[in-house]
Amino acid sequence: MGVVTRKKLFSTIALGAMVVALLLPIVMALPSPATGEEAPVAEGAQKEGEKVEKARDVYYKTEGIVVGAPAPKTTDGPADYPRYNFESRVLLWFANQQHLYYGSFVLAVPIFCMIIEFMGVVTKDKALAKRYDQLAYDFIKISLTAYSLTAILGGILIFTFLTLYPTFFSYLSSIFRPVMHIYALMFVAESGTLYIYYYGWDKMKEGFLKWIHLSMSVILNVIGTLLMFLANSWIGFMMSPAGVDEQGRYLGNIWHVIHTALWNPLNLHRILGNMAFGGGVVAAYAAYKFLAAKTDEERAHYDWMGYIAMALGVAFLIPLPFAGYWLMREVYAYRQQMGITLMGGLLAWLFIIQATMIGILFLSTNYYLWQAMGRMRGAEKYQRYIKYLVFLLACGFMVFITPHTMVMTPAELKAMGGQQHPVLGNYGVMSAKNGGINVIITTTVLSFVWYMRGNKVSTVSWARFGNIFMGVFFACAYINIIFLAIYGYYIPANVRVGLSVPQVATTLSCLFFMFTLNSMMMKGAKQMGPIEWGKISARSQYALIMLATAFTWMMGLMGYIRSSVRLFWHVNEIMRDNSPWAYTHTVGFAANVISANVLFFWISILFVFWLGSLTAKKAPVESKVGVPGAIPQPAGSH
Amino acid sequence: MKALMSLGALVGVVGLLLLAGMIFDVIPSNTIRLVEGYMPMQMLFEVGCYVLGFTGLSYMLNAMGMGIPRFWQGIGFWIFFLLYIKYRVYPPIPFSVRAMYGTVGLVAVLMWVSANEEDWKKFKQPILNVLDAQTGFNKVLRYVYLIALPILTWGFSYNVMMPKSEEPIELRTVHPAPPASTKVHGKTYVLQTSLNPYRVNTEGKYDQEYSNSLIVEQGMGRLMKPNANPWDEKAEGYLKYVREGGEIFFQNCHFCHGDNLNGRGLHAFAFNPIPANFTDPGTIAQLQETFIFWRVAKGGMGLPNEGFPWASVMPPWEQHLTADEMWKVILFEYWHTGYYPRTWD
C-alpha cells in the first residue's frame, strides 16, 4: 500500500469516526421505545398500584404524565442562595458573558474556515488558493487557543451555578436530564474533530485528502451548531417554558422542553450574531497586526485578512436586524407584557443604546469601505458622492435612535407640551425605525457595490443601460422604504408588523439583484489599476477595531436585555427568583458591568492573540513569481 | 450644471438667512410649521435641501475663487446643524435628544471630511498649522488654546460636578408592561386574549374588520366616513356603542384629554406632563384595547413599579364607571382618532 493510499485510507477513517462521533449522541438521544422497550419513566409510572398523574403543558396545552418534581419554591438563605460577600448575580453574569463571548467566537471561526478553505479549493488561481488556505489556517489557529479558554470558562460557569444558585441549577438539570450528557458528548466530539481538523491541515492539503479535510470542517460546524442549539434551549426554556405544567413538573416530553416558543428565533439570531461577532473579532485581530506590521508584505496580508473577515462578518450582520425583528415579534406573540417591557417599558432605553450600537456597526462598515476605495486607482470618481451617503446614513441613524419616551427635565417636559414630541416623537415608533434601519442597510449595500466596481470600468455593451438601471433600482428602493415607513402610520398594528416584509424584501433585493447585476457588468471589466493591498489608511483599521468593539458591546447588552426581561423569575412564571437580587439594575449599573465584560474580553483575547503568535510561524506565501518585491494581488477576492 | 449649482447656492443662502432670522427671533420658528403627526419627513427634507444648498454654495464660491477651506466647511456645517435642531424645530427638543443628534451630526461630519486621504489632509491642515506654529498668528493661537482648553475642561467639569437645585431629569416609562390579567368589578380579564365586547357588527357578533372600516378617516381633518355617523339615530351595533362611549367621554374624560382627544383639555395644563394625547401615533395606536382598559380601570394609582415615577393623576375609573362604560369609552377613542387597536393575529 503506497503512502498516498494509506493517507487516504486513514483520513477517510478519521472522517468516518467524526461522523460516528456526531451521530452517537443523536442515537443516544433516541427514545428507548426504538429498541422495543418502554420509556423508563413511563415504566415506572405504570407500576401496579401507582397512581398516574396527568397535567397540562403550560405552552403546548397537551396532556402528559407528570414525571418530575415541581419547581422549588426558594427562600433567601444559604440553602438556596449561598453567597460570597458580593452580588451573586453579577458574578454569574460575568462568568456567563465571558463563556458566551468565547463560545460565539469558537463556533463562528470554524464556519469562516470552512467557507475560506472551500474558496481556496475551488479557486483556479494557485497563488490565490494558497493565500485562502493560509488565511483559513490563520483563523483556526486563533480559535484553537480560544477553544481551551471557552471550555475553562464553561467549567467556571457551571461551578458558579452550583455554588451560588444550587437549587435553581438542580431544577434546570432535572428538566434537561435527558440531554445533559448528550451536550457533554457533543463537546467531546467537537474537541476531537477540531484537533484532527487543525493538526491534519498540512497532511491533507492536496487532492482527495483536501476534500476530506474540507468535509471535516463541515462536520465540525454541524456539531458546533447543534451544541449551540442545545445551549439555546436552556435560555429558551427560562424565558418561555414548555414541556412542564404550571407547577414546573416535567411531563416527559424533552422535545417540548427544547422546542419552546422562542427557541427557533433565538437559534437563528445567535447563528447570525456569532458569525458577525466572529468576523468582527478576526477583523480586529487583522487590524491590530496591520498596525503593528513592519513590512509591506505583512501589511498587504493583514489588510486582505481584515477585508475578508469584515466582509464575512457584515454578510451576516445585514440580515441580523431582521432576525432580531422576528425574535421580538415572537416575544410579543408569546407574552405581550414581555414585549412591552423590552421595547416600550422598563428596558426600552437599553434598546435605544442597542440601536445606537447597530448604527455604529453600519457606519463603521461604510467608513471602512470608503477608506478601502483609497487603495484602488479609479475609485476617485465615487469620492465626491460620499457626502450624500453620509447624509442618508446620518438621517437613517437619527431616526433609528430617537427614543419614543425622551429623557428630560420637568421644565423641558412642560416646554414640549406633552410626553411625546409632536414632530420627533413619531420617530420613536417601529414604523419609522424600520424605515431608518432599511435606509442604512441599503446605503451599506450601495457602498459595497461602489467598492466592488471601484477600480473597474465595465466593458459590456449594455454598461450604460446597466448603470442607469442600477441607479433607478436604488432610487426606487429608497422611495419604497420611506413610503412604507410613512404608510405604516395609517394601518392597523398587525398589518404594520407585516409591512416590514416588503421593506426587508426591498433591501434584500438591492443586495442580491444589484450584486448579481454588478458582477455581470464587471465580468471582463477593464481594470484602472490593481488593488494595492496594504496601502490603506490607519483610520480604516481603527474602523475595524470599532466594528469589533461595537459587536462585543452589543452582544453583552442584548444578552443582558434578554436575560433581565424575565424580571423576578428564574423560569418565567414557573420558578420565582427569591434572592435579594431579583430586581432590575439601573441602566447605568448595567452599562458599567457590560463595559467591564467587554474590557475583560478584549484584554483576554489580546492574550490569546499573543499566544497564537508564539506558535511556529508558517512560511509566508511567496509573492507572484517574476515580480520581485511586488505586493501579492488577490484582486479577485471581492 | 452651473445653473443647478447656482440654484442650490440660492437655496443655501435663503435657508441660512431664514435660520438666522429664527435664531435672533426675527422670524418665529413656527412660522413655517413642521408637520405634526405621522412620520415627519419635512424636517429631513429640509435638512436635505440645506445639504444640497450648501453644496451649490461651495461650488459657486470655489468657481469665484473664494472657496471655504474644508476645515471650516466641516465645523460650519456642524454648528449649522446644532443651531437648526435648537432653533428651527418647535416645540423645543429636550437636551438629551439634541445631544444625541449633535453627536450623530459630528460623527457624520468627521466621516465626510476623512472619507479620503486628500480631504482628510485638507481638514487637519489648520490644526497642524496651529500645532506647528510656524507663523506669529498660529503661535498666538497655540498659546490661546494652551490656556483656554484647560479652562474649558475645568469649567465643564465644574458645571457637571456642581450640585444643582433644578428638578432632576426623569426616565419615565410611559407604557409599563401590563399584568397578565386584571380584576375589574369582580371579573378577571386576561389582557392577552380579552376582547372589547362592544366591537360588534349589526348582528351583535364581534367583528374587528367591520368596526375598523367605520372609524374616521386618517389625516388632519379626521372626517367621518359616509354612512358611518354614530349620531345617526338609526346607527346600530358598533356605531351605536361609539356614540354611547362618546357621551361618557364628554361627561368624564374630555376635561383633561380634550374634546379633540389630543390631551389638551380644560384642566390639562395644570398637570406636568399633560394628559395623554390619543391622536399621537405613539399612544393608543400602539396598544391593545385591553391595555387601555387596564389603564383606565386602575388609573395612575394602579401603575406597576415599572411605571416609575408614576407621573399620572388619572383616577381609577373603575370606582366611577362600570366595565361596560369603560369598554365603550375606549371604542369611542379609537373611532375618533382613526386608529386601530393593536392585535396579534
PDB file of C-alpha atoms in Angstrom, chain A residues 506-593:
ATOM      1  CA  THR A 506     -36.648  45.756  -0.932  1.00  0.00           C
ATOM      2  CA  THR A 507     -33.361  45.895   0.947  1.00  0.00           C
ATOM      3  CA  LEU A 508     -32.506  42.282   0.179  1.00  0.00           C
ATOM      4  CA  SER A 509     -33.461  42.786  -3.477  1.00  0.00           C
ATOM      5  CA  CYS A 510     -30.885  45.549  -3.623  1.00  0.00           C
ATOM      6  CA  LEU A 511     -28.374  43.208  -2.054  1.00  0.00           C
ATOM      7  CA  PHE A 512     -28.934  40.200  -4.307  1.00  0.00           C
ATOM      8  CA  PHE A 513     -30.002  41.760  -7.609  1.00  0.00           C
ATOM      9  CA  MET A 514     -27.542  44.612  -7.534  1.00  0.00           C
ATOM     10  CA  PHE A 515     -24.647  42.375  -6.510  1.00  0.00           C
ATOM     11  CA  THR A 516     -25.533  39.944  -9.280  1.00  0.00           C
ATOM     12  CA  LEU A 517     -26.003  42.648 -11.884  1.00  0.00           C
ATOM     13  CA  ASN A 518     -22.816  44.362 -10.811  1.00  0.00           C
ATOM     14  CA  SER A 519     -20.863  41.104 -11.070  1.00  0.00           C
ATOM     15  CA  MET A 520     -22.258  40.539 -14.559  1.00  0.00           C
ATOM     16  CA  MET A 521     -21.323  44.048 -15.596  1.00  0.00           C
ATOM     17  CA  MET A 522     -17.843  43.740 -14.168  1.00  0.00           C
ATOM     18  CA  LYS A 523     -17.094  40.413 -15.855  1.00  0.00           C
ATOM     19  CA  GLY A 524     -14.069  41.022 -18.034  1.00  0.00           C
ATOM     20  CA  ALA A 525     -14.065  44.677 -16.980  1.00  0.00           C
ATOM     21  CA  LYS A 526     -11.159  46.943 -17.744  1.00  0.00           C
ATOM     22  CA  GLN A 527      -9.018  47.450 -14.652  1.00  0.00           C
ATOM     23  CA  MET A 528      -7.928  51.015 -13.974  1.00  0.00           C
ATOM     24  CA  GLY A 529      -5.254  49.697 -11.663  1.00  0.00           C
ATOM     25  CA  PRO A 530      -4.642  46.929  -9.142  1.00  0.00           C
ATOM     26  CA  ILE A 531      -5.916  46.890  -5.594  1.00  0.00           C
ATOM     27  CA  GLU A 532      -2.866  47.971  -3.671  1.00  0.00           C
ATOM     28  CA  TRP A 533      -3.277  45.807  -0.598  1.00  0.00           C
ATOM     29  CA  GLY A 534      -1.624  47.301   2.415  1.00  0.00           C
ATOM     30  CA  LYS A 535      -1.960  50.836   1.136  1.00  0.00           C
ATOM     31  CA  ILE A 536      -4.935  51.745   3.203  1.00  0.00           C
ATOM     32  CA  SER A 537      -5.233  54.424   5.830  1.00  0.00           C
ATOM     33  CA  ALA A 538      -4.736  53.588   9.509  1.00  0.00           C
ATOM     34  CA  ARG A 539      -8.198  55.099  10.079  1.00  0.00           C
ATOM     35  CA  SER A 540      -9.732  52.158   8.247  1.00  0.00           C
ATOM     36  CA  GLN A 541      -8.137  49.766  10.718  1.00  0.00           C
ATOM     37  CA  TYR A 542      -9.492  51.739  13.640  1.00  0.00           C
ATOM     38  CA  ALA A 543     -12.891  51.440  11.975  1.00  0.00           C
ATOM     39  CA  LEU A 544     -12.437  47.646  12.038  1.00  0.00           C
ATOM     40  CA  ILE A 545     -11.498  47.753  15.715  1.00  0.00           C
ATOM     41  CA  MET A 546     -14.532  49.947  16.331  1.00  0.00           C
ATOM     42  CA  LEU A 547     -16.687  47.437  14.468  1.00  0.00           C
ATOM     43  CA  ALA A 548     -15.469  44.585  16.650  1.00  0.00           C
ATOM     44  CA  THR A 549     -15.824  46.546  19.882  1.00  0.00           C
ATOM     45  CA  ALA A 550     -19.359  47.594  18.972  1.00  0.00           C
ATOM     46  CA  PHE A 551     -20.208  43.931  18.262  1.00  0.00           C
ATOM     47  CA  THR A 552     -18.869  42.887  21.653  1.00  0.00           C
ATOM     48  CA  TRP A 553     -20.672  45.667  23.439  1.00  0.00           C
ATOM     49  CA  MET A 554     -23.908  44.918  21.660  1.00  0.00           C
ATOM     50  CA  MET A 555     -23.721  41.210  22.433  1.00  0.00           C
ATOM     51  CA  GLY A 556     -23.242  41.980  26.116  1.00  0.00           C
ATOM     52  CA  LEU A 557     -26.077  44.456  26.063  1.00  0.00           C
ATOM     53  CA  MET A 558     -28.530  42.224  24.252  1.00  0.00           C
ATOM     54  CA  GLY A 559     -27.640  39.283  26.473  1.00  0.00           C
ATOM     55  CA  TYR A 560     -28.436  41.407  29.496  1.00  0.00           C
ATOM     56  CA  ILE A 561     -31.712  42.624  27.997  1.00  0.00           C
ATOM     57  CA  ARG A 562     -32.780  39.118  27.048  1.00  0.00           C
ATOM     58  CA  SER A 563     -31.989  37.788  30.478  1.00  0.00           C
ATOM     59  CA  SER A 564     -33.409  40.634  32.541  1.00  0.00           C
ATOM     60  CA  VAL A 565     -36.733  40.606  30.716  1.00  0.00           C
ATOM     61  CA  ARG A 566     -37.646  37.671  32.976  1.00  0.00           C
ATOM     62  CA  LEU A 567     -37.673  40.252  35.787  1.00  0.00           C
ATOM     63  CA  PHE A 568     -38.036  38.313  39.061  1.00  0.00           C
ATOM     64  CA  TRP A 569     -38.321  34.845  37.543  1.00  0.00           C
ATOM     65  CA  HIS A 570     -35.659  32.190  37.209  1.00  0.00           C
ATOM     66  CA  VAL A 571     -38.010  30.382  34.847  1.00  0.00           C
ATOM     67  CA  ASN A 572     -40.698  32.705  33.587  1.00  0.00           C
ATOM     68  CA  GLU A 573     -43.954  32.254  35.522  1.00  0.00           C
ATOM     69  CA  ILE A 574     -42.751  28.877  36.839  1.00  0.00           C
ATOM     70  CA  MET A 575     -39.891  29.395  39.277  1.00  0.00           C
ATOM     71  CA  ARG A 576     -39.576  32.670  41.113  1.00  0.00           C
ATOM     72  CA  ASP A 577     -36.242  34.237  41.932  1.00  0.00           C
ATOM     73  CA  ASN A 578     -36.333  34.909  45.658  1.00  0.00           C
ATOM     74  CA  SER A 579     -32.752  36.010  46.009  1.00  0.00           C
ATOM     75  CA  PRO A 580     -32.045  39.578  47.121  1.00  0.00           C
ATOM     76  CA  TRP A 581     -31.026  40.389  43.543  1.00  0.00           C
ATOM     77  CA  ALA A 582     -34.368  39.767  41.894  1.00  0.00           C
ATOM     78  CA  TYR A 583     -34.664  43.358  40.767  1.00  0.00           C
ATOM     79  CA  THR A 584     -33.720  45.126  37.579  1.00  0.00           C
ATOM     80  CA  HIS A 585     -30.495  47.071  37.670  1.00  0.00           C
ATOM     81  CA  THR A 586     -30.363  50.712  36.742  1.00  0.00           C
ATOM     82  CA  VAL A 587     -29.365  51.451  33.164  1.00  0.00           C
ATOM     83  CA  GLY A 588     -26.100  52.979  34.410  1.00  0.00           C
ATOM     84  CA  PHE A 589     -25.102  49.970  36.511  1.00  0.00           C
ATOM     85  CA  ALA A 590     -25.923  47.561  33.697  1.00  0.00           C
ATOM     86  CA  ALA A 591     -23.916  49.667  31.254  1.00  0.00           C
ATOM     87  CA  ASN A 592     -20.913  49.594  33.607  1.00  0.00           C
ATOM     88  CA  VAL A 593     -20.997  45.810  34.051  1.00  0.00           C
TER      89      VAL A 593
END
